[in-house]
Each structure stands twice: as structure tokens, then as C-alpha cells.
PDB file of C-alpha atoms and ligand atoms in Angstrom:
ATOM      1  CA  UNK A   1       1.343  -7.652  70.620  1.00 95.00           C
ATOM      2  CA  UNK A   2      -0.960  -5.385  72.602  1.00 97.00           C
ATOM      3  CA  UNK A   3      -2.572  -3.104  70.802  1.00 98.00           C
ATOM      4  CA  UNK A   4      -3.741  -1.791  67.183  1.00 98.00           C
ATOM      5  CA  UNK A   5      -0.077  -0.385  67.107  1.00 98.00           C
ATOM      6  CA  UNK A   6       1.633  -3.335  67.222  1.00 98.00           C
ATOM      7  CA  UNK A   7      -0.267  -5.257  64.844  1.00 98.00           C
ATOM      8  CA  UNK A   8       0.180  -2.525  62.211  1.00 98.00           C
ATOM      9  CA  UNK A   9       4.508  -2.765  63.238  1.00 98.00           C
ATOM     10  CA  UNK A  10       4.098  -6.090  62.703  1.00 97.00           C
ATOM     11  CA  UNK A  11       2.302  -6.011  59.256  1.00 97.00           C
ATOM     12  CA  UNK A  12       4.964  -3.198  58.098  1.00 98.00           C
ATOM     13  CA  UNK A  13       7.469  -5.305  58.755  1.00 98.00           C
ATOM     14  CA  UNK A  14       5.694  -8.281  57.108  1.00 98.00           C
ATOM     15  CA  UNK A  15       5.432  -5.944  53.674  1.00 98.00           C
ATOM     16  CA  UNK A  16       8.725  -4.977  53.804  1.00 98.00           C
ATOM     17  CA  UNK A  17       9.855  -8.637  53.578  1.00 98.00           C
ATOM     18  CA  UNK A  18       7.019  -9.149  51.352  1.00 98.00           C
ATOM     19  CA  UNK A  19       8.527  -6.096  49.020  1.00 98.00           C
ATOM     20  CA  UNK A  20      12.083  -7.348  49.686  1.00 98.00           C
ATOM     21  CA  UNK A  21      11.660 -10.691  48.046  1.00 98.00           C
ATOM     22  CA  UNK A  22       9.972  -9.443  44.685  1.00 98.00           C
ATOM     23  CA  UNK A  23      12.901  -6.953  44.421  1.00 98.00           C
ATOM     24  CA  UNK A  24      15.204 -10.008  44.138  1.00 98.00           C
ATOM     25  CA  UNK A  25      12.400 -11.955  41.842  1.00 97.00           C
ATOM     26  CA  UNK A  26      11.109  -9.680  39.118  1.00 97.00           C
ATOM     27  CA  UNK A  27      14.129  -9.478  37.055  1.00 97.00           C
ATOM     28  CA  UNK A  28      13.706 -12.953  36.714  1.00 96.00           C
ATOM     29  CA  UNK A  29      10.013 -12.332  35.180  1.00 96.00           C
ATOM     30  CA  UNK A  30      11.869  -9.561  32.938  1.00 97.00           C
ATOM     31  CA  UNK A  31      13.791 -11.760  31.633  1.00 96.00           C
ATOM     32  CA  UNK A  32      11.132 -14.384  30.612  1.00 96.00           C
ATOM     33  CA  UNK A  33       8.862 -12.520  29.678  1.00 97.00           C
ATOM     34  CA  UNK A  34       8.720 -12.446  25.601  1.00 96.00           C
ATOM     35  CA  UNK A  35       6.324  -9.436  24.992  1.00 97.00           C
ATOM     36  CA  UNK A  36       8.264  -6.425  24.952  1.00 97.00           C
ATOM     37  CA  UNK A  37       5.310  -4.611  26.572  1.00 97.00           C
ATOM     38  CA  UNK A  38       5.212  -6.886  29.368  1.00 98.00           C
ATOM     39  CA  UNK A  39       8.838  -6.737  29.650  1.00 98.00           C
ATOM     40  CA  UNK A  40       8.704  -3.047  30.342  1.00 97.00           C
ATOM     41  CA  UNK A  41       5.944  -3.316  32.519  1.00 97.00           C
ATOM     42  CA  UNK A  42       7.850  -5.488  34.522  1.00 98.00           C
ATOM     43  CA  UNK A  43      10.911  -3.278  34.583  1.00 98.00           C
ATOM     44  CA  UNK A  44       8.808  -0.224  35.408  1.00 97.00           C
ATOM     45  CA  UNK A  45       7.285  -2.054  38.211  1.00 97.00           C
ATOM     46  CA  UNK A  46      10.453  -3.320  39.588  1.00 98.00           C
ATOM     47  CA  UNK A  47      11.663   0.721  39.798  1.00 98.00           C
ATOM     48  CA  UNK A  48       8.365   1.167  41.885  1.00 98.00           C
ATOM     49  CA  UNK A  49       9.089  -1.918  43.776  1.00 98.00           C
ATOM     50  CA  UNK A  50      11.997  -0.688  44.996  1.00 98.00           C
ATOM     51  CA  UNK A  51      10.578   2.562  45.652  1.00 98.00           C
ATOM     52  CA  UNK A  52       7.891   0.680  47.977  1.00 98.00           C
ATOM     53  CA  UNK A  53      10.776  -1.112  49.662  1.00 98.00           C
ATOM     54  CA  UNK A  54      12.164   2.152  50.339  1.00 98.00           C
ATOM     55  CA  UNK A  55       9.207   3.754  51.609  1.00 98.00           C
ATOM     56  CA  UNK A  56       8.804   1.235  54.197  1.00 98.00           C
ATOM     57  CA  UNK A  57      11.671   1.009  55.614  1.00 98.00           C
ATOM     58  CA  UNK A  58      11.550   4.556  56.114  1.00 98.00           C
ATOM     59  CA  UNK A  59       7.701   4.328  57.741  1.00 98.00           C
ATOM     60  CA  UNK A  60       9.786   2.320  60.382  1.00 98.00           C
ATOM     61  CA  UNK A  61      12.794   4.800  60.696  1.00 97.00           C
ATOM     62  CA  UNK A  62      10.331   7.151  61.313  1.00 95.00           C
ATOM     63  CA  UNK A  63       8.623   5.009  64.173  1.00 96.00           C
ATOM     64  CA  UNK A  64      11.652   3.921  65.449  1.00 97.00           C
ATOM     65  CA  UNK A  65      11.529   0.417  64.422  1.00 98.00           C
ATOM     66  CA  UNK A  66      13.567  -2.034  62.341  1.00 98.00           C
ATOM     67  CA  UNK A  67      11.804  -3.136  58.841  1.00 98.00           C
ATOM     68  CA  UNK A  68      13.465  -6.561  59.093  1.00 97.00           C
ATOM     69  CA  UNK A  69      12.613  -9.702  61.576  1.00 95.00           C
ATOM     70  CA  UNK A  70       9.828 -11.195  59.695  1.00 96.00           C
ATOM     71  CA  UNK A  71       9.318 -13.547  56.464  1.00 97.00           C
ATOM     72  CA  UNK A  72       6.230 -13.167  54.454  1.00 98.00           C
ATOM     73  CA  UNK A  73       5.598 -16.642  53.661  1.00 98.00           C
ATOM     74  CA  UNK A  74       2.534 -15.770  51.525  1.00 98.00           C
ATOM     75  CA  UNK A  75       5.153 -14.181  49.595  1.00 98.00           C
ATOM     76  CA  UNK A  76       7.798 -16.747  49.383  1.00 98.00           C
ATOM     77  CA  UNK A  77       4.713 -19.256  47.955  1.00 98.00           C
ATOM     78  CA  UNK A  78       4.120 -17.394  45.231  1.00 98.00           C
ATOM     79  CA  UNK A  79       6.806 -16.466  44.062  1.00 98.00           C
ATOM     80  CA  UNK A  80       7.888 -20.019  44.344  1.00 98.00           C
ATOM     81  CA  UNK A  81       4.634 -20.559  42.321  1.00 98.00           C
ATOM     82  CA  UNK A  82       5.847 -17.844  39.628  1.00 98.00           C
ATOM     83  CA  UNK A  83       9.482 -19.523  39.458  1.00 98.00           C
ATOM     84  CA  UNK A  84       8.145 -23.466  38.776  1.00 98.00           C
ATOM     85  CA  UNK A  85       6.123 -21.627  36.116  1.00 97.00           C
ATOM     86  CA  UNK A  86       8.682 -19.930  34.601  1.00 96.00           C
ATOM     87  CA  UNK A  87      10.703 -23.220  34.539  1.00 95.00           C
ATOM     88  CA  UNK A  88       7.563 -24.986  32.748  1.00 95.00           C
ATOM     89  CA  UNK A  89       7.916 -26.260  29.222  1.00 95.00           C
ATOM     90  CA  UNK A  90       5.614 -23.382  26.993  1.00 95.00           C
ATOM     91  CA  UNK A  91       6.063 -23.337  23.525  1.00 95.00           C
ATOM     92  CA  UNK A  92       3.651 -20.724  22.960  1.00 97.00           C
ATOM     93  CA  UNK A  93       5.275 -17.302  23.884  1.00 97.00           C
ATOM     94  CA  UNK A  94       1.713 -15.939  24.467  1.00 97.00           C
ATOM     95  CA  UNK A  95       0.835 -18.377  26.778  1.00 98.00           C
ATOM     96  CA  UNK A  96       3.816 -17.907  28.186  1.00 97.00           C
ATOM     97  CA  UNK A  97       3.233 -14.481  28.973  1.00 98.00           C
ATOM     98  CA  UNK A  98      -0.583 -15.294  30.047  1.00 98.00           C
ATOM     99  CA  UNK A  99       1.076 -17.490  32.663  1.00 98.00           C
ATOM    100  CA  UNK A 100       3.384 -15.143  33.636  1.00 98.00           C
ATOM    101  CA  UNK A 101       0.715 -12.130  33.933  1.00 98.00           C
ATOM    102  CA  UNK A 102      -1.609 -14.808  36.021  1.00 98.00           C
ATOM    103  CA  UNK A 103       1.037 -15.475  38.670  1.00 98.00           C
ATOM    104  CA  UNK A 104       2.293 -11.435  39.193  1.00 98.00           C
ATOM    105  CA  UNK A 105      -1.852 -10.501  39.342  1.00 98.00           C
ATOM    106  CA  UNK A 106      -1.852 -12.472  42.804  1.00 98.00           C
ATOM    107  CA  UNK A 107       1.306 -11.002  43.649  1.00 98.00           C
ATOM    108  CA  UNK A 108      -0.434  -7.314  43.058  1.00 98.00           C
ATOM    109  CA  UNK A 109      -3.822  -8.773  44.673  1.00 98.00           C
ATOM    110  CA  UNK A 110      -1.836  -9.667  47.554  1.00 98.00           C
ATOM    111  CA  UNK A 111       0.020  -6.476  47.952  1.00 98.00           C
ATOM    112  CA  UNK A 112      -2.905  -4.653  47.314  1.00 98.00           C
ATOM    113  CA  UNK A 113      -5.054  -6.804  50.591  1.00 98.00           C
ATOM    114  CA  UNK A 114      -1.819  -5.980  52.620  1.00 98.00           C
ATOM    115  CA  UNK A 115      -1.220  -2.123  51.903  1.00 98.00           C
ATOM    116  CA  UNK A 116      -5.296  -1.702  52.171  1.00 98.00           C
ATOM    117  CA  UNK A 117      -5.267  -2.956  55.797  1.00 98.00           C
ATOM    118  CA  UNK A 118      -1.951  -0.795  56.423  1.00 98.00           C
ATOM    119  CA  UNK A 119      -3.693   2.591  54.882  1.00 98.00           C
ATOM    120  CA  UNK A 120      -6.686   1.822  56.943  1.00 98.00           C
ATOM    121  CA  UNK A 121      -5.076   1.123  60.246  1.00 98.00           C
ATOM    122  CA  UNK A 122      -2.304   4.301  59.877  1.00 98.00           C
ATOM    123  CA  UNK A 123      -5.772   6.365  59.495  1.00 98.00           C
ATOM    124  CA  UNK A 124      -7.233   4.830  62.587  1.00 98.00           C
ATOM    125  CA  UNK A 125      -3.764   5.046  64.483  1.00 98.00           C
ATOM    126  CA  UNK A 126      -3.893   9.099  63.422  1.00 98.00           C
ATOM    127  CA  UNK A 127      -0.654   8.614  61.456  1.00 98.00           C
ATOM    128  CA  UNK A 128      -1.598  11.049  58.502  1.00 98.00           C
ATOM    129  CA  UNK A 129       1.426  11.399  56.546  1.00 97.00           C
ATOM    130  CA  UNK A 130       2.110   7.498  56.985  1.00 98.00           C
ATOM    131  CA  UNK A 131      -1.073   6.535  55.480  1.00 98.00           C
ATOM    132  CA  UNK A 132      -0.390   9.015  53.201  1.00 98.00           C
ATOM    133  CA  UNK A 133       2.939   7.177  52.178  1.00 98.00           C
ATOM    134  CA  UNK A 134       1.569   3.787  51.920  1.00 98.00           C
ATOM    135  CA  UNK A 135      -1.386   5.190  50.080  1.00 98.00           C
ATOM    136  CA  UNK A 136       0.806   6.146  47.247  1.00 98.00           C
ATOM    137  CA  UNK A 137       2.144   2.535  46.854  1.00 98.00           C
ATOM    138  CA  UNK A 138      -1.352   0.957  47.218  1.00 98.00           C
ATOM    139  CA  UNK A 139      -2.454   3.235  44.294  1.00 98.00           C
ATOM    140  CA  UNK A 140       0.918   1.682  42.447  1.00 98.00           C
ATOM    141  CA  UNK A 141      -0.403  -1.694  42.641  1.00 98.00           C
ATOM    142  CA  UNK A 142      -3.348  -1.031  41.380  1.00 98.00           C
ATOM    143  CA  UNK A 143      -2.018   0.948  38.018  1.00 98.00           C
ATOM    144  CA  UNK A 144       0.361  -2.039  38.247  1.00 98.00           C
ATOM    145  CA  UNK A 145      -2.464  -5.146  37.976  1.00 98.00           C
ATOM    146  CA  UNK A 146      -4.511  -3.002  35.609  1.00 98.00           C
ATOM    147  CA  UNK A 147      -1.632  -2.479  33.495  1.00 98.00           C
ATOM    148  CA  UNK A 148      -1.070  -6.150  33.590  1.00 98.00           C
ATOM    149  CA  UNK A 149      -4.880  -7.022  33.017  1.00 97.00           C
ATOM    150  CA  UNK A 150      -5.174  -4.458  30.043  1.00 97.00           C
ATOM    151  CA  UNK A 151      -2.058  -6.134  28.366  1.00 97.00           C
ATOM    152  CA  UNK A 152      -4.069  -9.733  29.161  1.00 97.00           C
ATOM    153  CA  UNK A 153      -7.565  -8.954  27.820  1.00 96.00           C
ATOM    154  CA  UNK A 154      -5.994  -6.499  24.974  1.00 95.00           C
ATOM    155  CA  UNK A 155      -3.226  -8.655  23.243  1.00 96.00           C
ATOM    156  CA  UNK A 156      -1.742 -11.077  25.131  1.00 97.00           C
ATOM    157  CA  UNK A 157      -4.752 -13.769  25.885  1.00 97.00           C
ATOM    158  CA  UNK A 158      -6.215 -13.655  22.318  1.00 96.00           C
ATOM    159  CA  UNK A 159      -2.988 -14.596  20.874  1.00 95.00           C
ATOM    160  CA  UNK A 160      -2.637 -17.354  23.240  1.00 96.00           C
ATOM    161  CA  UNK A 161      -6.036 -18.349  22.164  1.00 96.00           C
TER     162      UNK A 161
HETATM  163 FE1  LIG B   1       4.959  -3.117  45.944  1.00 61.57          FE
HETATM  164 FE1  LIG B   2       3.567  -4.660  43.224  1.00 61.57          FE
END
């Protein structure tokens, strides 16, 4: 790597592996998930997930470069993290869910830290429309951790209380 350029082809393709492996883990959190709010929060993020997935590997058609080559071991941890939970025995469904929500917040927080370097190096590179496009997902992650927070704080943390 040279350049400002290939760092930011670098951390595209580290997203898209990123985005890859929570398409193949959040039906997993669908499924164990008991509230049927968080359920379909879940499922509705999982649509947008894919949609992100998507999007980036069209960002790299675009600049002429292959999405795949790289794991995101960040990634791989917590969702690793996320599965051992869900394999934990809870006999509270709540708390269940609390522990659930707690482990896909860092997910968010993580793809939020890695889309708001990407936004901010696609403006600096002059790629307008691209930041434009990853823009739109970083604004999904955000509806999609305060979604998960307002479900938390509203209904699912005081019944685990
Ligand atoms: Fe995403
Ligand atoms: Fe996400």
C-alpha cells in the first residue's frame, strides 16, 4: 500500500468480509431471539445487511477491484462472542435477549467505526457518489443500534431486571 487509495481498497474489502460473515450469522440471532420485536429487528437488519454486502461489492466493481481477499478478524471474534452466548444456559428469555442485543450493539459500533473512516476517506479521495453509497449504510447502522438500544432501555432490560 502506497497511498490514501489503497488503504481505503483495502478497508472496502475488509467490510465486505466484515458484511459477508454477519449475512451467514444473523439468522442464527433470529432464531434465538425470543422477543418478537427483536426478532423482526433482526430480520429487517439482515435485508439491509445484505443490501450493504451488495453495495460494496459494487463500490469495487466500480473501481475495478475484487471485494474478496481479506478476513475481518474483528468480525469473526465477535461473532464468535455472539455464538458462545447464544449457546449459554439463560433461563430468563429477557436476559436472553439483553445478551443478545449487547453482543449485535458492538457488531453495529464496529460497523459504524469502519463505514465512518470509509465515508470520510471516499470524501477526501473526491469519490462523491461512493461516499455517497457508503453513507447510506453508515446511516443504517445507526437506525439499526438505536433500534436495538430503544428495544433495551424500553422493554427488554426492565424485564430482565
Ligand atoms: Fe452492515
Ligand atoms: Fe449492521
Amino acid at each position: 500500500m502506497k497511498n490514501l487509495k489503497d488503504l481505503f481498497e483495502h478497508q472496502l474489502k475488509d467490510l465486505y468480509s466484515a458484511e459477508t460473515q454477519l449475512v451467514s450469522a444473523l439468522p442464527n440471532m433470529v432464531t434465538h431471539a425470543k422477543s418478537a420485536k427483536l426478532k423482526k429487528a433482526f430480520e429487517e437488519h439482515l435485508k439491509e445487511t445484505q443490501h450493504h454486502q451488495e453495495r460494496l461489492k459494487d463500490i469495487c466493481e466500480d473501481m475495478g477491484i475484487k471485494p474478496t481477499g481479506e478476513v475481518c478478524n474483528a468480525m469473526k471474534g465477535l461473532i464468535t462472542e455472539a455464538e458462545k452466548f447464544l449457546e449459554e444456559e439463560v433461563e430468563n428469555d429477557s436476559v436472553r435477549d439483553a445478551g443478545i442485543i449487547a453482543d449485535a450493539q458492538r457488531i453495529e459500533h464496529y460497523e459504524i467505526s469502519g463505514y465512518g473512516t470509509l465515508v470520510r476517506y471516499a470524501k477526501e479521495l473526491g469519490y462523491t457518489n461512493i461516499a455517497e453509497k457508503l453513507d447510506k449504510t453508515l446511516q443504517e447502522e445507526y437506525s439499526a443500534d438505536e433500534k436495538l438500544n430503544s428495544l433495551a432501555t424500553n422493554q427488554i432490560n426492565k424485564e430482565a431486571e
